[in-house]
Short mmCIF file of C-alpha atoms in Angstrom, two decimals:
data_model
loop_
_atom_site.label_atom_id
_atom_site.label_comp_id
_atom_site.label_asym_id
_atom_site.label_seq_id
_atom_site.Cartn_x
_atom_site.Cartn_y
_atom_site.Cartn_z
CA MET A 1 75.39 52.20 127.81
CA SER A 2 72.23 50.14 127.09
CA ALA A 3 70.15 50.47 123.95
CA THR A 4 67.49 52.32 125.95
CA GLU A 5 69.96 54.75 127.47
CA ASP A 6 71.61 55.31 124.11
CA ARG A 7 68.26 56.11 122.50
CA VAL A 8 67.27 58.70 125.11
CA ALA A 9 70.72 60.28 125.35
CA GLY A 10 70.35 63.98 124.72
CA ALA A 11 66.64 63.97 125.61
CA GLY A 12 65.33 65.87 128.65
CA GLN A 13 66.94 63.82 131.38
CA ASP A 14 64.92 65.58 134.10
CA GLU A 15 61.58 64.57 132.57
CA ALA A 16 59.65 61.93 134.50
CA VAL A 17 58.75 60.23 131.22
CA ILE A 18 60.78 60.72 128.07
CA TYR A 19 58.67 60.91 124.92
CA ASP A 20 60.24 60.09 121.57
CA VAL A 21 58.79 59.34 118.12
CA THR A 22 60.73 57.53 115.43
CA SER A 23 60.49 58.22 111.72
CA THR A 24 58.80 54.83 111.36
CA GLY A 25 55.78 55.80 113.47
CA VAL A 26 56.66 54.34 116.87
CA ALA A 27 56.20 56.48 119.98
CA VAL A 28 58.50 55.41 122.82
CA LEU A 29 57.59 56.37 126.41
CA THR A 30 60.47 55.77 128.82
CA LEU A 31 59.85 55.95 132.58
CA ASN A 32 62.72 58.14 133.70
CA ARG A 33 63.24 57.91 137.44
CA PRO A 34 66.05 55.29 137.47
CA ASP A 35 67.38 56.52 140.82
CA ARG A 36 64.22 55.18 142.50
CA LEU A 37 63.75 52.20 140.13
CA ASN A 38 60.98 54.05 138.28
CA THR A 39 58.59 53.57 141.18
CA TRP A 40 55.19 54.97 140.30
CA GLY A 41 54.32 58.41 141.62
CA GLY A 42 52.39 61.51 140.66
CA ASP A 43 55.24 62.86 138.54
CA ILE A 44 55.42 59.72 136.39
CA ALA A 45 51.63 59.33 136.25
CA THR A 46 51.06 62.88 134.97
CA ALA A 47 53.75 62.65 132.29
CA PHE A 48 52.81 59.09 131.34
CA TYR A 49 49.14 59.76 130.64
CA ALA A 50 49.98 63.01 128.87
CA GLY A 51 52.37 61.07 126.64
CA LEU A 52 49.74 58.46 125.85
CA GLU A 53 47.25 61.18 124.90
CA ARG A 54 49.87 62.81 122.70
CA ALA A 55 50.59 59.54 120.92
CA GLU A 56 46.91 58.74 120.47
CA ASP A 57 46.23 62.10 118.82
CA ASP A 58 49.22 61.96 116.45
CA PRO A 59 48.26 60.31 113.13
CA ASP A 60 51.94 59.67 112.43
CA VAL A 61 52.14 57.39 115.48
CA ARG A 62 51.07 53.83 114.71
CA VAL A 63 52.45 51.93 117.73
CA ILE A 64 53.36 52.86 121.32
CA VAL A 65 56.30 51.28 123.17
CA LEU A 66 56.60 51.52 126.96
CA THR A 67 59.87 50.86 128.79
CA GLY A 68 61.95 52.04 131.75
CA ARG A 69 65.35 53.64 132.08
CA GLY A 70 67.98 52.00 134.25
CA LYS A 71 67.66 48.72 136.13
CA ALA A 72 63.87 48.62 136.48
CA PHE A 73 60.74 48.82 134.38
CA CYS A 74 58.67 49.95 137.37
CA ALA A 75 59.33 48.54 140.84
CA GLY A 76 55.88 49.31 142.25
CA ALA A 77 54.44 52.42 143.86
CA ARG A 78 56.63 55.09 145.39
CA LEU A 79 55.98 54.53 149.07
CA GLY A 80 58.27 57.24 150.39
CA SER A 81 58.79 57.64 154.11
CA MET A 82 56.71 55.91 156.77
CA GLY A 83 55.13 59.27 157.55
CA SER A 84 53.92 59.77 153.98
CA VAL A 85 52.62 56.20 153.82
CA THR A 86 50.68 56.73 157.06
CA GLN A 87 49.23 59.96 155.69
CA SER A 88 48.08 58.23 152.51
CA ILE A 89 46.47 55.39 154.46
CA GLY A 90 44.75 57.85 156.78
CA ASP A 91 43.38 59.94 153.90
CA THR A 92 39.75 58.79 153.95
CA ASP A 93 38.74 60.64 150.79
CA GLY A 94 41.52 59.03 148.76
CA GLY A 95 43.01 62.33 147.63
CA ARG A 96 46.63 61.46 148.35
CA LEU A 97 46.25 58.01 146.83
CA ALA A 98 44.70 59.55 143.70
CA SER A 99 47.61 61.96 143.38
CA LEU A 100 50.00 59.00 143.53
CA ILE A 101 48.16 56.90 140.94
CA GLY A 102 47.14 59.71 138.57
CA ASP A 103 43.88 60.81 136.98
CA ARG A 104 43.57 57.54 135.04
CA GLN A 105 44.17 53.92 135.89
CA PRO A 106 46.13 51.10 134.23
CA TYR A 107 43.18 49.69 132.26
CA HIS A 108 43.26 52.94 130.25
CA LEU A 109 45.93 51.24 128.12
CA THR A 110 43.33 48.74 126.90
CA THR A 111 41.07 51.55 125.65
CA LEU A 112 43.69 53.14 123.39
CA CYS A 113 43.28 52.88 119.63
CA LYS A 114 46.92 52.05 119.08
CA PRO A 115 48.76 48.90 120.12
CA VAL A 116 50.99 49.22 123.17
CA VAL A 117 54.11 47.06 123.44
CA ALA A 118 55.95 46.78 126.77
CA ALA A 119 59.73 46.38 126.78
CA ILE A 120 60.23 45.15 130.35
CA ASN A 121 63.87 45.95 130.99
CA GLY A 122 64.00 45.09 134.69
CA SER A 123 61.97 44.80 137.91
CA CYS A 124 58.23 44.78 137.20
CA VAL A 125 56.35 44.80 140.51
CA GLY A 126 53.00 45.88 141.93
CA ILE A 127 51.43 48.65 139.89
CA GLY A 128 54.35 48.30 137.47
CA LEU A 129 53.20 44.73 136.80
CA THR A 130 49.60 45.87 136.39
CA GLN A 131 50.64 48.52 133.86
CA ALA A 132 52.70 45.97 131.93
CA LEU A 133 49.86 43.44 131.85
CA MET A 134 47.48 46.08 130.48
CA CYS A 135 49.82 46.56 127.52
CA ASP A 136 48.83 44.51 124.49
CA ILE A 137 52.15 42.70 123.99
CA ARG A 138 55.10 42.23 126.32
CA PHE A 139 58.79 41.46 125.81
CA ALA A 140 61.15 41.07 128.77
CA ALA A 141 64.86 41.19 129.40
CA ALA A 142 66.34 37.89 130.59
CA GLY A 143 66.44 37.77 134.37
CA ALA A 144 63.92 40.60 134.91
CA LYS A 145 62.04 40.13 138.19
CA PHE A 146 58.23 40.10 138.39
CA ALA A 147 55.94 40.09 141.42
CA ALA A 148 52.26 40.65 142.20
CA SER A 149 53.32 41.49 145.74
CA PHE A 150 50.06 43.00 146.99
CA ALA A 151 49.27 40.36 149.64
CA ARG A 152 52.77 40.76 151.10
CA ARG A 153 52.04 44.45 151.68
CA GLY A 154 48.60 43.90 153.20
CA LEU A 155 46.92 45.14 150.01
CA ILE A 156 44.39 43.63 147.60
CA ALA A 157 44.64 42.85 143.89
CA GLU A 158 44.52 46.47 142.80
CA TYR A 159 43.58 48.44 139.69
CA GLY A 160 42.27 45.64 137.50
CA VAL A 161 45.09 43.10 137.92
CA SER A 162 42.50 40.52 139.09
CA TRP A 163 40.70 41.04 135.76
CA ILE A 164 43.66 40.85 133.39
CA LEU A 165 45.91 38.26 135.06
CA PRO A 166 43.49 35.27 134.91
CA ARG A 167 42.77 36.08 131.26
CA LEU A 168 46.46 35.83 130.43
CA THR A 169 47.43 32.81 132.53
CA GLY A 170 44.29 30.98 133.67
CA TRP A 171 42.77 30.92 137.16
CA GLY A 172 45.20 28.54 138.86
CA VAL A 173 48.33 30.41 137.87
CA ALA A 174 46.76 33.81 138.56
CA LEU A 175 45.75 32.77 142.08
CA ASP A 176 49.21 31.35 142.74
CA LEU A 177 50.85 34.65 141.76
CA LEU A 178 48.30 36.85 143.55
CA LEU A 179 47.98 34.88 146.78
CA SER A 180 51.67 34.08 147.22
CA GLY A 181 52.99 37.43 146.03
CA ARG A 182 56.15 35.53 145.11
CA THR A 183 58.91 36.83 142.89
CA PHE A 184 59.44 35.09 139.55
CA LEU A 185 61.76 35.74 136.63
CA ALA A 186 61.15 36.67 133.00
CA GLU A 187 61.80 33.10 131.92
CA GLU A 188 58.91 31.80 134.03
CA ALA A 189 56.77 34.74 132.93
CA ALA A 190 57.22 33.57 129.34
CA GLU A 191 56.28 29.99 130.27
CA LEU A 192 53.12 31.30 131.95
CA GLY A 193 52.13 33.37 128.90
CA LEU A 194 52.75 36.78 130.46
CA VAL A 195 55.44 37.79 127.98
CA LYS A 196 55.86 36.99 124.31
CA GLU A 197 59.65 36.68 124.32
CA VAL A 198 62.62 36.82 126.68
CA VAL A 199 65.53 38.69 125.14
CA PRO A 200 69.11 39.32 126.32
CA PRO A 201 69.04 42.73 128.06
CA GLU A 202 71.36 44.39 125.56
CA GLN A 203 69.11 43.27 122.68
CA LEU A 204 65.72 44.09 124.22
CA MET A 205 65.02 47.49 122.67
CA ALA A 206 66.33 46.49 119.25
CA ARG A 207 64.02 43.46 119.24
CA VAL A 208 61.00 45.42 120.48
CA MET A 209 61.56 48.26 118.03
CA ALA A 210 61.87 45.82 115.13
CA TYR A 211 58.56 44.22 116.16
CA ALA A 212 56.83 47.60 116.63
CA GLU A 213 58.14 49.00 113.35
CA ASP A 214 56.91 45.94 111.46
CA ILE A 215 53.40 46.55 112.82
CA ALA A 216 53.64 50.29 112.14
CA GLN A 217 54.66 49.79 108.53
CA ASN A 218 52.46 46.84 107.56
CA CYS A 219 49.24 46.89 109.59
CA SER A 220 46.19 49.11 109.13
CA PRO A 221 45.78 51.51 112.08
CA ALA A 222 42.00 51.34 111.69
CA SER A 223 42.06 47.55 111.70
CA MET A 224 44.27 47.43 114.80
CA ALA A 225 42.02 49.89 116.65
CA ILE A 226 38.92 47.82 115.96
CA ILE A 227 40.67 44.53 116.75
CA LYS A 228 41.69 45.92 120.16
CA ARG A 229 38.08 46.91 120.86
CA GLN A 230 36.93 43.45 119.83
CA ALA A 231 39.50 41.58 121.91
CA TYR A 232 38.94 43.45 125.17
CA GLY A 233 35.18 43.85 124.68
CA ASP A 234 34.63 40.21 123.73
CA ALA A 235 36.33 39.07 126.94
CA THR A 236 33.01 39.51 128.74
CA ARG A 237 30.61 38.55 125.94
CA GLU A 238 28.97 35.31 124.90
CA VAL A 239 30.41 33.78 121.73
CA ALA A 240 27.21 34.31 119.72
CA ASP A 241 27.12 38.00 120.62
CA SER A 242 30.80 38.33 119.78
CA ASN A 243 30.26 36.69 116.40
CA ALA A 244 27.29 38.93 115.59
CA ARG A 245 29.27 42.05 116.43
CA SER A 246 32.19 40.88 114.32
CA GLU A 247 29.88 40.51 111.31
CA VAL A 248 28.75 44.12 111.67
CA LEU A 249 32.34 45.31 112.05
CA LEU A 250 33.41 43.29 109.02
CA GLN A 251 30.75 44.90 106.84
CA GLU A 252 31.87 48.32 108.05
CA SER A 253 35.53 47.54 107.37
CA LEU A 254 34.78 46.59 103.76
CA LYS A 255 33.71 50.20 103.13
CA ARG A 256 37.06 51.62 104.21
CA PRO A 257 39.95 52.27 101.78
CA ASP A 258 42.35 50.24 103.94
CA VAL A 259 40.87 46.99 102.57
CA ILE A 260 41.62 47.96 98.97
CA GLU A 261 45.10 49.14 99.94
CA GLY A 262 45.79 45.99 101.93
CA ILE A 263 44.83 43.74 99.04
CA THR A 264 46.44 45.73 96.21
CA SER A 265 49.71 46.19 98.11
CA PHE A 266 49.83 42.42 98.69
CA LEU A 267 49.20 41.69 95.01
CA ASP A 268 51.72 44.36 93.97
CA LYS A 269 54.26 42.93 96.44
CA ARG A 270 54.89 46.33 98.03
CA PRO A 271 54.52 47.74 101.56
CA PRO A 272 51.01 49.07 102.27
CA SER A 273 50.32 52.77 102.71
CA PHE A 274 47.61 53.03 105.33
CA THR A 275 46.16 56.26 106.73
CA GLY A 276 47.08 57.17 110.32
CA LEU A 277 44.57 57.64 113.15
CA ARG A 278 43.73 60.33 115.67
CA ALA A 279 41.97 59.63 118.94
CA THR A 280 38.85 61.34 117.58
CA ASP A 281 38.61 59.20 114.44
CA GLU A 282 35.57 56.93 114.05
CA SER A 283 37.62 53.72 114.04
CA CYS A 284 38.80 54.45 117.57
CA GLY A 285 35.26 54.27 118.89
CA THR A 286 34.39 55.50 122.35
CA GLY A 287 35.77 52.65 124.41
CA LYS A 288 36.02 48.88 124.38
CA GLY A 289 32.47 48.17 123.28
#
């Protein structure tokens, strides 16, 4: 039994996404349709976004980890039978496609207050790749397969992957992956900057949880929320505008108790005790701006 399977043992095995929170403040969302390689469908989408909302609104949650159960992280969209595919294509108002994707889209991960860490345990393809790339940090199991296979299915670069991929790899690499739709392994993904580390499969969750727990225990939730807003918002700003905004945010941060706690805990050589966040808290803001 893998570390992921061991962790979710005893949880609701029929749930499309298993939601679990550790005592250290890490919420783990596990895609739980291993029989179909966790292919994305309405059942996963509904449970997934509900889980994210639950984690965002829980002040005890500091970090979110996303992974899959079984052999795949998410092997693309659930295509189903040829008849269902034809129906979806023929649906001119997009209703069936919307029910497959869910009421939100992958870039929603970039708008969350809390850091999201992907533990890519296996195949990461299509919309599964897009979801993983929209996470803030990615770890992958050795040998996991990746593919931006849209062109090989007659599709386009969907749901923001053409925005995030060049920012992670550069234009040349992004166009190679998008235009060829080729399959590549976790080891190459690390070389291209798509994942932080490649870990033996049996050690993946232990490594990711250690990383997530370190952030949860030692980093200010308010600081992390604002840094996320800066990073994604500044991606489309001029450097002077970005610098000016950072000065305003810095002045605001100096008024919060987390600064005093961060400094005094460092001087006292003890772990910091930062206050948790809810989605409605001021530090979360109203988006990426």
